[in-house]
Coordinates of C-alpha atoms and ligand atoms in Angstrom, one line a residue:
M130 CA 152.0 -27.2 18.3
C131 CA 155.5 -28.7 18.1
G132 CA 158.8 -26.9 18.9
I133 CA 161.6 -26.3 16.4
I134 CA 165.2 -25.3 17.0
G135 CA 168.1 -24.6 14.8
Y136 CA 171.7 -23.6 15.3
I137 CA 174.6 -22.7 13.0
G138 CA 177.8 -21.3 14.5
K139 CA 180.9 -22.0 16.5
K140 CA 179.2 -23.5 19.6
N141 CA 178.2 -27.2 19.5
A142 CA 175.0 -27.2 17.5
L143 CA 173.9 -30.6 18.8
S144 CA 174.0 -29.3 22.4
A145 CA 172.2 -26.2 21.3
V146 CA 169.4 -28.2 19.7
I147 CA 169.0 -30.8 22.5
E148 CA 169.0 -28.1 25.2
G149 CA 166.6 -26.0 23.2
L150 CA 164.3 -28.9 22.5
S151 CA 164.2 -29.8 26.2
K152 CA 163.0 -26.2 26.9
L153 CA 160.4 -26.4 24.1
E154 CA 159.1 -29.8 25.1
Y155 CA 156.0 -28.2 26.7
R156 CA 154.9 -27.6 23.1
G157 CA 154.7 -31.3 22.3
Y158 CA 156.4 -34.4 23.5
D159 CA 155.3 -37.5 21.7
S160 CA 158.5 -37.8 19.5
A161 CA 161.7 -35.8 18.8
G162 CA 164.4 -35.7 16.2
V163 CA 167.5 -33.9 14.9
A164 CA 169.4 -33.5 11.7
Y165 CA 173.0 -32.3 11.8
Q166 CA 176.0 -31.9 9.7
Y167 CA 178.8 -34.5 10.4
N168 CA 181.9 -35.2 8.2
S169 CA 180.4 -33.5 5.1
N170 CA 177.1 -35.3 5.4
F171 CA 173.8 -34.8 7.1
K172 CA 172.7 -37.3 9.7
I173 CA 169.2 -37.8 11.0
C174 CA 168.3 -39.3 14.4
K175 CA 164.7 -39.5 15.6
E176 CA 162.8 -41.3 18.3
K177 CA 159.3 -41.8 19.5
G178 CA 159.1 -40.4 23.0
R179 CA 160.9 -37.6 24.8
V180 CA 163.9 -35.5 24.1
I181 CA 165.8 -37.5 26.7
D182 CA 165.2 -40.7 24.6
L183 CA 166.5 -38.9 21.6
K184 CA 169.6 -37.8 23.4
K185 CA 170.4 -41.4 24.4
S186 CA 170.3 -42.6 20.8
L187 CA 172.5 -39.9 19.4
T188 CA 175.8 -41.5 18.3
D189 CA 177.7 -38.2 17.7
S190 CA 178.3 -35.4 20.1
H191 CA 179.4 -32.5 18.0
S192 CA 178.3 -30.5 15.0
N193 CA 178.3 -26.9 13.9
L194 CA 174.9 -27.0 12.2
A195 CA 171.8 -28.7 13.4
I196 CA 168.0 -28.6 13.4
G197 CA 165.6 -30.3 15.8
H198 CA 161.9 -30.9 16.5
T199 CA 159.7 -32.0 19.3
R200 CA 156.3 -33.1 18.1
W201 CA 152.6 -33.0 19.1
A202 CA 151.0 -35.3 16.5
T203 CA 148.4 -33.9 14.2
H204 CA 148.8 -36.0 11.1
G205 CA 149.9 -39.5 11.8
E206 CA 150.3 -41.3 15.1
P207 CA 153.3 -40.6 17.3
S208 CA 156.0 -42.9 15.8
Q209 CA 159.6 -42.8 14.7
K210 CA 158.5 -42.8 11.1
N211 CA 156.2 -39.7 11.6
A212 CA 158.8 -37.9 13.8
H213 CA 160.6 -34.9 12.2
P214 CA 163.0 -34.1 10.5
H215 CA 161.6 -35.3 7.2
C216 CA 163.5 -35.9 4.0
S217 CA 162.5 -35.2 0.4
F218 CA 161.9 -38.2 -1.9
H219 CA 165.4 -38.0 -3.5
Q220 CA 166.9 -37.2 -0.1
R221 CA 168.1 -33.7 -1.1
F222 CA 166.2 -31.6 1.4
I223 CA 165.7 -32.2 5.1
L224 CA 163.3 -30.2 7.2
V225 CA 161.5 -29.6 10.5
H226 CA 158.0 -28.0 10.6
N227 CA 155.7 -26.5 13.2
G228 CA 152.1 -26.0 11.9
I229 CA 149.7 -27.7 9.6
I230 CA 149.5 -27.9 5.8
E231 CA 145.8 -28.0 5.1
N232 CA 145.9 -28.7 1.4
Y233 CA 148.6 -31.4 1.5
Q234 CA 146.5 -34.1 0.0
K235 CA 145.6 -31.9 -3.0
L236 CA 149.3 -30.9 -3.5
K237 CA 150.3 -34.6 -3.4
F238 CA 147.9 -35.2 -6.3
E239 CA 148.8 -32.0 -8.2
Y240 CA 152.6 -32.1 -8.1
L241 CA 153.8 -35.3 -6.5
N242 CA 151.9 -38.2 -8.1
T243 CA 155.2 -39.9 -9.0
Y244 CA 156.5 -39.7 -5.5
S245 CA 156.0 -42.2 -2.7
F246 CA 155.8 -41.1 1.0
I247 CA 157.4 -42.6 4.0
S248 CA 155.3 -40.9 6.7
E249 CA 151.7 -40.1 7.2
T250 CA 152.5 -36.4 7.9
D251 CA 151.5 -33.3 6.1
T252 CA 155.1 -32.1 6.5
E253 CA 156.9 -34.5 4.2
I254 CA 155.3 -32.9 1.2
I255 CA 157.0 -29.5 1.9
A256 CA 160.4 -31.1 1.5
D257 CA 159.1 -33.0 -1.6
L258 CA 157.7 -29.8 -3.2
I259 CA 160.9 -27.9 -2.7
E260 CA 162.8 -30.7 -4.3
Y261 CA 160.3 -31.0 -7.1
F262 CA 160.4 -27.2 -7.9
S263 CA 164.2 -27.1 -7.6
N264 CA 164.4 -29.4 -10.7
T265 CA 163.6 -26.2 -12.7
L266 CA 164.3 -23.4 -10.3
Q267 CA 167.1 -22.1 -8.0
V268 CA 166.6 -23.3 -4.5
E269 CA 165.5 -19.9 -3.2
D270 CA 162.8 -19.7 -5.9
A271 CA 161.8 -23.3 -5.3
I272 CA 161.2 -22.6 -1.6
R273 CA 159.3 -19.4 -2.4
K274 CA 157.2 -21.3 -5.0
T275 CA 156.5 -23.9 -2.3
M276 CA 155.4 -21.1 0.1
S277 CA 153.0 -19.9 -2.6
V278 CA 151.2 -23.2 -3.0
I279 CA 151.0 -24.5 0.6
E280 CA 148.0 -23.4 2.6
G281 CA 147.9 -23.5 6.4
S282 CA 150.5 -22.6 9.0
Y283 CA 154.2 -23.2 9.0
A284 CA 157.6 -22.4 10.6
C285 CA 160.2 -24.5 8.9
L286 CA 164.0 -24.9 9.0
I287 CA 165.4 -26.5 5.9
L288 CA 168.7 -28.1 5.1
D289 CA 170.0 -28.7 1.5
T290 CA 172.5 -31.6 1.1
L291 CA 174.0 -29.8 -1.9
H292 CA 174.8 -26.6 0.1
Q293 CA 175.8 -27.8 3.6
D294 CA 177.0 -24.4 4.9
R295 CA 173.5 -22.9 5.1
M296 CA 170.1 -23.2 6.7
Y297 CA 166.9 -21.9 5.0
F298 CA 163.8 -20.8 7.0
I299 CA 160.2 -19.9 6.2
K300 CA 157.4 -18.7 8.4
D301 CA 153.7 -18.1 8.2
K302 CA 151.3 -18.2 11.1
S303 CA 153.4 -20.4 13.3
P304 CA 155.9 -18.7 15.5
L305 CA 159.6 -18.5 14.8
L306 CA 162.3 -16.4 16.4
L307 CA 165.7 -15.7 15.1
G308 CA 168.5 -15.3 17.7
K309 CA 172.2 -14.4 17.5
D310 CA 175.3 -13.8 19.6
E311 CA 178.9 -13.3 18.6
E312 CA 179.4 -17.0 18.0
G313 CA 176.4 -18.1 16.1
I314 CA 172.8 -17.9 14.8
S315 CA 169.9 -19.8 16.2
F316 CA 166.2 -20.4 15.7
A317 CA 163.5 -21.4 18.1
S318 CA 159.7 -21.5 18.4
D319 CA 159.9 -19.4 21.6
I320 CA 162.4 -17.3 23.4
T321 CA 163.3 -19.9 26.0
G322 CA 164.7 -22.1 23.3
L323 CA 167.3 -19.4 22.4
L324 CA 168.7 -19.1 26.0
G325 CA 172.4 -19.8 26.2
Y326 CA 172.9 -19.5 22.5
A327 CA 171.7 -16.0 21.7
T328 CA 171.8 -12.6 23.4
E329 CA 169.5 -10.9 20.9
Y330 CA 166.4 -12.0 19.1
M331 CA 164.0 -11.0 16.4
P332 CA 160.5 -12.5 16.0
L333 CA 159.9 -13.2 12.3
D334 CA 156.9 -11.8 10.5
D335 CA 154.5 -14.0 8.5
K336 CA 155.4 -14.8 5.0
T337 CA 159.1 -14.4 5.7
F338 CA 161.7 -16.4 3.8
G339 CA 165.4 -16.3 4.6
V340 CA 168.7 -18.1 4.7
V341 CA 171.7 -18.2 7.1
I342 CA 175.0 -18.8 5.3
Q343 CA 177.7 -19.3 8.0
D344 CA 177.3 -16.1 10.0
K345 CA 175.4 -14.0 7.5
I346 CA 171.6 -13.7 7.7
E347 CA 169.5 -12.8 4.7
L348 CA 165.8 -12.0 5.2
Y349 CA 163.2 -11.5 2.5
D350 CA 159.5 -11.2 1.9
M351 CA 157.6 -13.6 -0.4
I352 CA 158.6 -11.7 -3.6
G353 CA 162.3 -11.5 -2.7
I354 CA 162.5 -8.0 -1.3
S355 CA 165.1 -7.7 1.4
K356 CA 163.7 -7.0 4.9
E357 CA 165.2 -5.0 7.7
Q358 CA 166.7 -6.9 10.6
I359 CA 165.7 -5.4 14.0
F360 CA 167.1 -7.4 16.9
K361 CA 166.1 -6.8 20.6
E362 CA 168.0 -7.8 23.7
I363 CA 166.9 -11.0 25.4
S364 CA 165.9 -10.0 29.0
I365 CA 164.6 -13.4 30.3
Q366 CA 167.1 -15.2 32.5
E367 CA 167.9 -18.9 32.5
E368 CA 167.0 -19.2 36.2
E369 CA 163.4 -18.2 35.4
I370 CA 162.9 -21.5 33.7
N371 CA 164.5 -23.5 36.4
K372 CA 162.4 -25.8 38.7
K373 CA 164.6 -24.8 41.7
T374 CA 163.7 -27.0 44.7
F375 CA 160.2 -27.8 43.6
D376 CA 159.2 -31.3 42.4
H377 CA 157.3 -29.9 39.5
F378 CA 157.1 -26.6 37.6
M379 CA 153.3 -26.6 38.3
L380 CA 153.9 -26.4 42.0
K381 CA 156.6 -23.7 41.6
E382 CA 154.2 -21.7 39.5
I383 CA 151.4 -22.1 42.1
Y384 CA 153.8 -20.8 44.7
E385 CA 154.8 -17.8 42.5
Q386 CA 151.3 -16.4 42.5
P387 CA 151.6 -14.0 45.6
M388 CA 154.8 -12.6 44.0
M389 CA 153.1 -12.3 40.6
I390 CA 150.4 -10.1 42.3
R391 CA 153.1 -7.8 43.9
N392 CA 154.8 -7.6 40.5
L393 CA 151.6 -6.5 38.8
I394 CA 151.0 -3.8 41.5
R395 CA 154.6 -2.5 40.9
K396 CA 154.1 -2.6 37.1
Y397 CA 150.7 -0.8 36.9
F398 CA 150.3 1.4 40.0
K399 CA 152.0 4.7 40.6
G400 CA 150.8 5.6 44.1
E401 CA 147.1 5.0 44.0
E402 CA 146.8 5.7 40.3
V403 CA 146.9 3.0 37.5
I404 CA 149.2 4.1 34.7
L405 CA 148.1 2.9 31.3
S406 CA 148.0 4.3 27.7
K407 CA 145.6 7.3 27.7
K408 CA 144.5 6.4 24.2
L409 CA 143.6 2.9 25.2
L410 CA 141.6 4.1 28.2
H411 CA 139.8 6.7 26.0
L412 CA 138.9 4.0 23.4
L413 CA 137.6 1.7 26.1
R414 CA 135.6 4.5 27.7
Q415 CA 133.8 5.5 24.6
C416 CA 133.1 2.0 23.3
D417 CA 129.5 0.6 23.6
K418 CA 130.5 -3.0 24.2
V419 CA 133.7 -4.9 25.2
N420 CA 134.0 -8.4 23.6
F421 CA 136.4 -10.7 25.3
V422 CA 137.9 -13.5 23.2
A423 CA 139.9 -16.5 24.6
C424 CA 140.2 -20.2 25.0
G425 CA 140.3 -22.7 27.9
S426 CA 141.6 -21.3 31.2
S427 CA 142.1 -17.8 29.6
M428 CA 138.4 -17.8 28.7
Y429 CA 137.5 -18.6 32.3
A430 CA 139.7 -15.7 33.4
S431 CA 137.8 -13.4 31.0
Y432 CA 134.5 -14.1 32.8
F433 CA 136.0 -12.1 35.6
A434 CA 137.0 -9.4 33.2
K435 CA 133.4 -9.1 32.1
Y436 CA 132.3 -8.9 35.7
Y437 CA 134.8 -6.1 36.5
F438 CA 134.0 -4.1 33.4
E439 CA 130.3 -4.3 33.9
K440 CA 130.4 -3.6 37.6
L441 CA 133.1 -0.9 37.6
C442 CA 132.7 0.7 34.2
G443 CA 129.0 0.0 33.4
I444 CA 130.0 -1.2 29.9
P445 CA 128.1 -4.2 28.5
C446 CA 130.4 -7.2 27.8
E447 CA 130.4 -10.6 26.2
V448 CA 132.8 -13.5 26.4
F449 CA 133.4 -15.4 23.2
C450 CA 135.1 -18.8 22.8
A451 CA 137.6 -18.1 20.0
S452 CA 137.2 -21.5 18.3
E453 CA 133.4 -20.8 18.0
L454 CA 133.7 -17.1 17.1
V455 CA 136.0 -17.8 14.2
Y456 CA 133.2 -19.6 12.4
S457 CA 130.2 -17.5 13.5
T458 CA 129.1 -13.9 12.8
P459 CA 127.6 -12.5 15.9
L460 CA 125.8 -9.2 15.8
I461 CA 128.5 -6.6 16.5
S462 CA 127.6 -3.3 18.2
K463 CA 128.3 0.1 16.7
R464 CA 131.5 0.9 18.7
P465 CA 132.9 -2.4 19.8
F466 CA 136.2 -3.0 21.5
F467 CA 137.9 -6.5 21.5
I468 CA 140.1 -7.8 24.3
F469 CA 141.9 -11.1 23.7
F470 CA 143.3 -13.1 26.6
S471 CA 146.2 -15.5 25.9
Q472 CA 149.1 -16.6 28.0
S473 CA 151.1 -17.8 25.0
G474 CA 149.9 -15.1 22.5
E475 CA 150.2 -17.8 19.8
T476 CA 146.9 -19.7 20.0
A477 CA 145.8 -20.4 16.4
D478 CA 142.0 -20.1 17.2
L479 CA 142.6 -16.6 18.6
I480 CA 144.9 -15.5 15.8
A481 CA 142.3 -16.5 13.3
V482 CA 139.6 -14.4 15.1
M483 CA 142.0 -11.5 15.5
K484 CA 142.8 -11.3 11.8
K485 CA 139.0 -11.3 11.1
I486 CA 138.4 -8.5 13.6
K487 CA 141.4 -6.5 12.4
R488 CA 140.1 -6.7 8.8
Q489 CA 137.0 -4.8 10.1
N490 CA 139.2 -2.2 11.7
Y491 CA 137.9 -2.7 15.3
P492 CA 140.4 -1.8 18.0
V493 CA 142.1 -4.8 19.6
L494 CA 143.9 -5.3 22.9
T495 CA 145.8 -8.4 23.8
I496 CA 146.4 -9.3 27.5
T497 CA 149.2 -11.8 27.6
N498 CA 152.2 -13.3 29.2
T499 CA 154.2 -13.3 26.0
M500 CA 154.9 -9.7 24.8
E501 CA 157.0 -10.9 21.9
S502 CA 154.2 -13.1 20.6
S503 CA 152.3 -13.0 17.2
M504 CA 149.1 -11.8 18.9
V505 CA 150.9 -8.7 20.3
R506 CA 152.3 -7.9 16.9
L507 CA 148.8 -8.1 15.4
S508 CA 147.1 -6.0 18.1
D509 CA 146.7 -2.3 18.5
Y510 CA 147.5 -2.5 22.2
A511 CA 149.0 -5.1 24.6
L512 CA 149.1 -5.5 28.3
D513 CA 151.7 -7.7 30.0
I514 CA 150.3 -10.0 32.8
C515 CA 153.8 -10.2 34.3
A516 CA 153.5 -13.8 35.5
G517 CA 157.0 -14.8 34.4
K518 CA 157.5 -17.8 32.1
E519 CA 154.9 -20.5 32.8
I520 CA 156.4 -23.9 31.9
A521 CA 153.9 -26.4 33.2
V522 CA 151.3 -27.1 30.5
A523 CA 148.4 -26.6 32.9
S524 CA 148.1 -22.9 33.5
T525 CA 148.1 -21.6 37.1
K526 CA 149.8 -18.3 37.6
A527 CA 149.0 -17.0 34.1
Y528 CA 145.3 -17.6 34.8
T529 CA 145.3 -15.7 38.1
A530 CA 147.5 -13.0 36.5
M531 CA 144.9 -12.4 33.8
V532 CA 142.2 -12.0 36.5
V533 CA 144.3 -9.5 38.3
T534 CA 145.3 -7.6 35.2
S535 CA 141.7 -7.3 34.1
A536 CA 140.7 -5.9 37.5
I537 CA 143.5 -3.3 37.2
L538 CA 142.4 -2.4 33.7
A539 CA 138.7 -2.0 34.7
R540 CA 139.7 0.1 37.6
A541 CA 141.7 2.4 35.3
V542 CA 138.9 2.6 32.7
S543 CA 136.3 3.4 35.4
G544 CA 138.6 6.1 37.0
N545 CA 137.0 5.1 40.3
K546 CA 139.0 5.0 43.4
T547 CA 138.3 1.6 44.8
N548 CA 140.9 0.3 47.1
L549 CA 142.2 -2.2 44.6
K550 CA 145.9 -1.9 45.4
N551 CA 145.5 -2.7 49.1
N552 CA 142.9 -5.3 48.3
L553 CA 145.3 -7.1 46.0
K554 CA 148.1 -6.9 48.6
A555 CA 145.6 -8.7 51.0
V556 CA 145.0 -11.3 48.3
S557 CA 148.7 -12.1 48.0
L558 CA 148.9 -12.6 51.8
A559 CA 145.8 -14.8 51.7
M560 CA 147.3 -16.9 49.0
E561 CA 150.4 -17.4 51.1
K562 CA 148.2 -18.6 54.0
V563 CA 146.5 -21.1 51.7
L564 CA 150.0 -22.3 50.6
E565 CA 151.1 -22.7 54.2
N566 CA 148.0 -25.0 54.7
K567 CA 148.5 -27.1 51.6
E568 CA 148.3 -30.3 53.6
V569 CA 144.5 -29.9 53.9
C570 CA 144.3 -29.7 50.1
K571 CA 146.5 -32.7 49.8
G572 CA 144.1 -34.5 52.2
I573 CA 141.1 -33.8 50.0
A574 CA 143.1 -34.8 46.9
R575 CA 143.9 -38.2 48.6
E576 CA 140.2 -38.8 49.2
I577 CA 139.0 -37.9 45.7
V578 CA 141.8 -39.4 43.7
D579 CA 140.0 -42.6 42.7
A580 CA 136.7 -41.0 41.8
Q581 CA 135.2 -41.8 38.5
D582 CA 133.4 -38.5 38.3
L583 CA 133.6 -35.4 40.4
F584 CA 131.6 -32.2 40.4
Y585 CA 132.5 -28.7 41.4
I586 CA 129.6 -26.3 42.1
G587 CA 129.2 -22.6 42.9
R588 CA 127.3 -19.6 41.7
G589 CA 128.6 -16.4 40.0
I590 CA 132.2 -15.9 40.8
D591 CA 132.4 -19.3 42.5
Y592 CA 130.9 -20.9 39.4
W593 CA 133.7 -19.5 37.2
T594 CA 136.2 -20.7 39.7
S595 CA 134.5 -24.1 39.5
L596 CA 135.0 -24.2 35.7
E597 CA 138.8 -23.6 36.2
A598 CA 138.9 -26.1 39.1
S599 CA 137.3 -28.7 36.9
L600 CA 139.6 -28.1 34.0
K601 CA 142.7 -28.5 36.2
L602 CA 141.5 -31.8 37.5
K603 CA 140.8 -33.1 34.0
E604 CA 144.1 -31.9 32.6
I605 CA 146.6 -33.3 35.0
A606 CA 144.7 -35.8 37.2
Y607 CA 142.7 -37.3 34.3
I608 CA 139.5 -37.4 36.5
H609 CA 136.3 -36.8 34.8
T610 CA 135.1 -33.5 36.4
E611 CA 132.3 -31.1 35.5
A612 CA 131.5 -27.7 36.9
F613 CA 127.9 -26.7 37.4
S614 CA 126.2 -23.6 38.5
S615 CA 124.7 -25.0 41.7
G616 CA 121.3 -23.8 40.7
E617 CA 121.5 -25.8 37.5
L618 CA 122.0 -29.1 39.3
K619 CA 118.3 -29.8 39.8
H620 CA 117.7 -29.1 36.0
G621 CA 119.5 -32.3 35.0
P622 CA 123.0 -32.9 36.3
I623 CA 121.8 -34.1 39.7
A624 CA 120.8 -37.4 37.9
L625 CA 124.5 -38.2 37.7
I626 CA 125.0 -38.2 41.5
T627 CA 125.6 -41.7 42.9
K628 CA 126.8 -43.1 46.1
N629 CA 130.0 -41.3 47.2
T630 CA 130.3 -39.1 44.1
P631 CA 132.5 -36.2 45.3
V632 CA 130.8 -32.8 45.0
I633 CA 132.9 -29.8 46.0
A634 CA 131.2 -26.5 46.6
I635 CA 133.0 -23.2 46.5
I636 CA 131.4 -20.5 48.6
T637 CA 133.0 -17.1 48.8
Q638 CA 130.0 -14.8 48.1
E639 CA 127.6 -13.8 50.8
G640 CA 124.6 -13.5 48.4
T641 CA 124.8 -17.1 47.3
N642 CA 126.1 -18.8 50.5
R643 CA 122.8 -20.1 51.8
I644 CA 121.4 -21.3 48.5
T645 CA 124.7 -23.0 47.3
R646 CA 124.7 -24.8 50.7
S647 CA 121.2 -26.1 50.2
N648 CA 122.0 -27.2 46.6
L649 CA 125.0 -29.1 48.1
E650 CA 122.7 -30.7 50.7
E651 CA 120.5 -31.9 47.9
T652 CA 123.4 -33.8 46.4
A653 CA 124.3 -35.2 49.8
S654 CA 120.8 -36.6 50.2
R655 CA 121.3 -38.5 47.0
G656 CA 124.6 -40.1 48.3
A657 CA 127.2 -37.6 47.2
H658 CA 130.3 -37.1 49.4
T659 CA 130.3 -33.4 49.8
Y660 CA 133.1 -30.9 50.5
V661 CA 133.0 -27.1 51.1
I662 CA 135.7 -24.5 50.4
S663 CA 134.5 -21.3 52.0
S664 CA 135.6 -17.8 52.9
K665 CA 136.2 -17.3 56.6
G666 CA 133.3 -14.9 57.1
L667 CA 130.8 -17.3 55.5
S668 CA 132.2 -20.5 56.9
L669 CA 130.6 -23.1 59.1
P670 CA 132.8 -25.2 61.5
K671 CA 132.3 -28.4 59.5
D672 CA 133.6 -26.8 56.2
D673 CA 136.6 -28.6 54.8
I674 CA 138.8 -25.7 53.7
I675 CA 138.4 -22.2 55.1
I676 CA 140.2 -19.4 53.2
P677 CA 141.0 -16.0 54.5
N678 CA 138.6 -13.2 53.8
V679 CA 139.5 -10.8 51.1
A680 CA 137.4 -8.3 49.0
H681 CA 134.5 -10.3 47.7
Y682 CA 135.3 -9.6 44.0
L683 CA 138.8 -10.9 44.4
S684 CA 138.0 -14.0 46.5
A685 CA 138.3 -16.3 43.5
L686 CA 142.0 -15.6 43.4
V687 CA 142.4 -17.2 46.8
S688 CA 139.9 -20.1 46.2
T689 CA 141.7 -20.8 42.9
V690 CA 144.9 -21.6 44.8
V691 CA 143.0 -24.3 46.8
V692 CA 141.6 -26.0 43.7
Q693 CA 145.0 -25.8 41.9
L694 CA 146.6 -27.6 44.9
I695 CA 143.8 -30.3 44.9
A696 CA 144.4 -31.0 41.2
Y697 CA 148.2 -31.0 41.7
Y698 CA 148.2 -33.5 44.6
A699 CA 145.6 -35.7 42.9
A700 CA 148.0 -35.9 40.0
V701 CA 150.9 -36.6 42.3
F702 CA 149.0 -39.5 43.9
K703 CA 148.3 -40.9 40.5
Q704 CA 152.0 -40.5 39.6
N705 CA 151.1 -38.6 36.4
D706 CA 153.5 -36.6 34.4
I707 CA 152.2 -33.3 35.9
D708 CA 154.1 -30.8 33.8
K709 CA 153.5 -32.6 30.6
P710 CA 150.0 -34.1 30.8
K711 CA 149.0 -36.6 28.1
N712 CA 147.6 -35.4 24.8
L713 CA 148.1 -31.7 25.7
A714 CA 150.6 -29.0 24.7
K715 CA 151.0 -25.6 26.1
S716 CA 151.0 -23.5 23.0
V717 CA 148.1 -24.5 20.8
T718 CA 149.2 -23.3 17.4
V719 CA 146.8 -25.4 15.3
E720 CA 143.1 -24.6 14.9
Ligands
F6R50 C1 144.6 -24.9 30.7 C2 145.3 -24.1 29.7 C3 144.5 -24.0 28.4 C4 144.8 -22.6 27.8 C5 144.3 -22.5 26.4 C6 144.5 -21.1 25.8 O1 145.5 -25.1 31.8 O2 146.4 -23.7 29.8 O3 143.2 -24.2 28.5 O4 144.3 -21.6 28.6 O5 144.8 -23.5 25.6 O6 145.9 -20.9 25.7 P1 146.4 -19.4 25.7 O7 146.1 -18.7 27.0 O8 147.9 -19.5 25.5 O9 145.8 -18.7 24.5

């Protein structure tokens, strides 16, 4: 993961880097550092902890050239020594890196056996290799030579103490965006990092090498052929990444869900028709199987996509966990179609699978919240989930937006005239009702906050919501939570129930209402403290949270808001760092 930022220009590069790093902190937040030019020298400042700690220890306040890094540790513990920027052995090159160098041990042995190393990172050897090769090569060639021997993923910004007017950059598999305005040139791992310092941006391709010398950009491929520079206007606004009056981004993003649904209706519906690429719809109609590929919450969203495609379009579907699929070779049907779900569009596990699928020439669609991402560039088709920037590490509105987008897509593929548009409008109103009654969710959160273990149960749609509910509680409240299909309890997990173990049942489907209630009862007889979240039409007076009725196939969108709020308030009671939970990062760019 990790976030990198660079600035060279007339504005204050130190402010650009510190502001940019604060916006990229969601990518990793165990240490941070900067290198900047000051009085004909480069200075480095790095700290274990957050960007705010780094800011406090900076002794200078102005520079015209700086690079910065916020880290999510992969090689070496979070510490000042392992924080970026890293210097080469003879102190000539300084760099920041996002990604992983998989063959770094081998390279140490092959080229750097006379060097000693300060950090435990894989990154340090990139700086060392550039320095080593520059003993016999021009700097540009030394950097290209380094690119040819390192294996893995990288986006790096590199400073050369002998040429202080420039910034080199290299990129393969980790994201890197180049931005510019009239006053300067900037780099960032994502578009938010450029805000305020660029009006245009260009996502860099894999195996790109380049250099910025003052206000001039040079861009090359690996063999040194100059590449075209195509910049696009930045459309995202600063205020989209502002917490406003909310205590946390997560709460703001939970509250943005009704609006997100209305945005999706506006984006995809023209009257009662869904407007999508005819070629995409044709390919989906004539395929014999849709394969969904995703990770984490996005994978749980794709269970709904499978359901919509099978029910509405009659196409068999399968959901694959990307990190498993990349190392397995399942039987592929004759005319498969692959749909990837990813809010970030940068998840390394997904990119690895996508490359494998593309090599076999199968059609690929990415459903994402980041249309300028690597996955979109690799795909044949892309659909925007229009959730707006999601800053909190735990996904909320991007998850529900994926469910909605997949319902819209399935409706378009099926050509059938279900009343999806009105049903979605009803969902947005129902979500608002849940938000108005958030105190009830807070009440449950207060009761379960000290639980050692907690179980969510449900069947079908409600089981998939349980999976997401359980993930949210783990991620931000650090409560050990599992989700079970309520029917599976008696086949093993019920042995885990002890006195007062909270068990929360989600009941929004008529066909499974009665049976889930009896499964819940079985846990109560073994001492569990049980709770029920039910749809109004199926509710009993003693149920704990009753949500408004909506079309049964969309009910999960409403019950999800309840479980998001329960997780959120449990984390508030524990005084956890909700937007930046421990050990996690939002954009998982390592396999
Ligand atoms: C959970 C969460 C993660 C992501 C997963 C995939 O709240 O956000 O489980 O869903 O890391 O990330 P994307 O969707 O960016 O591919």
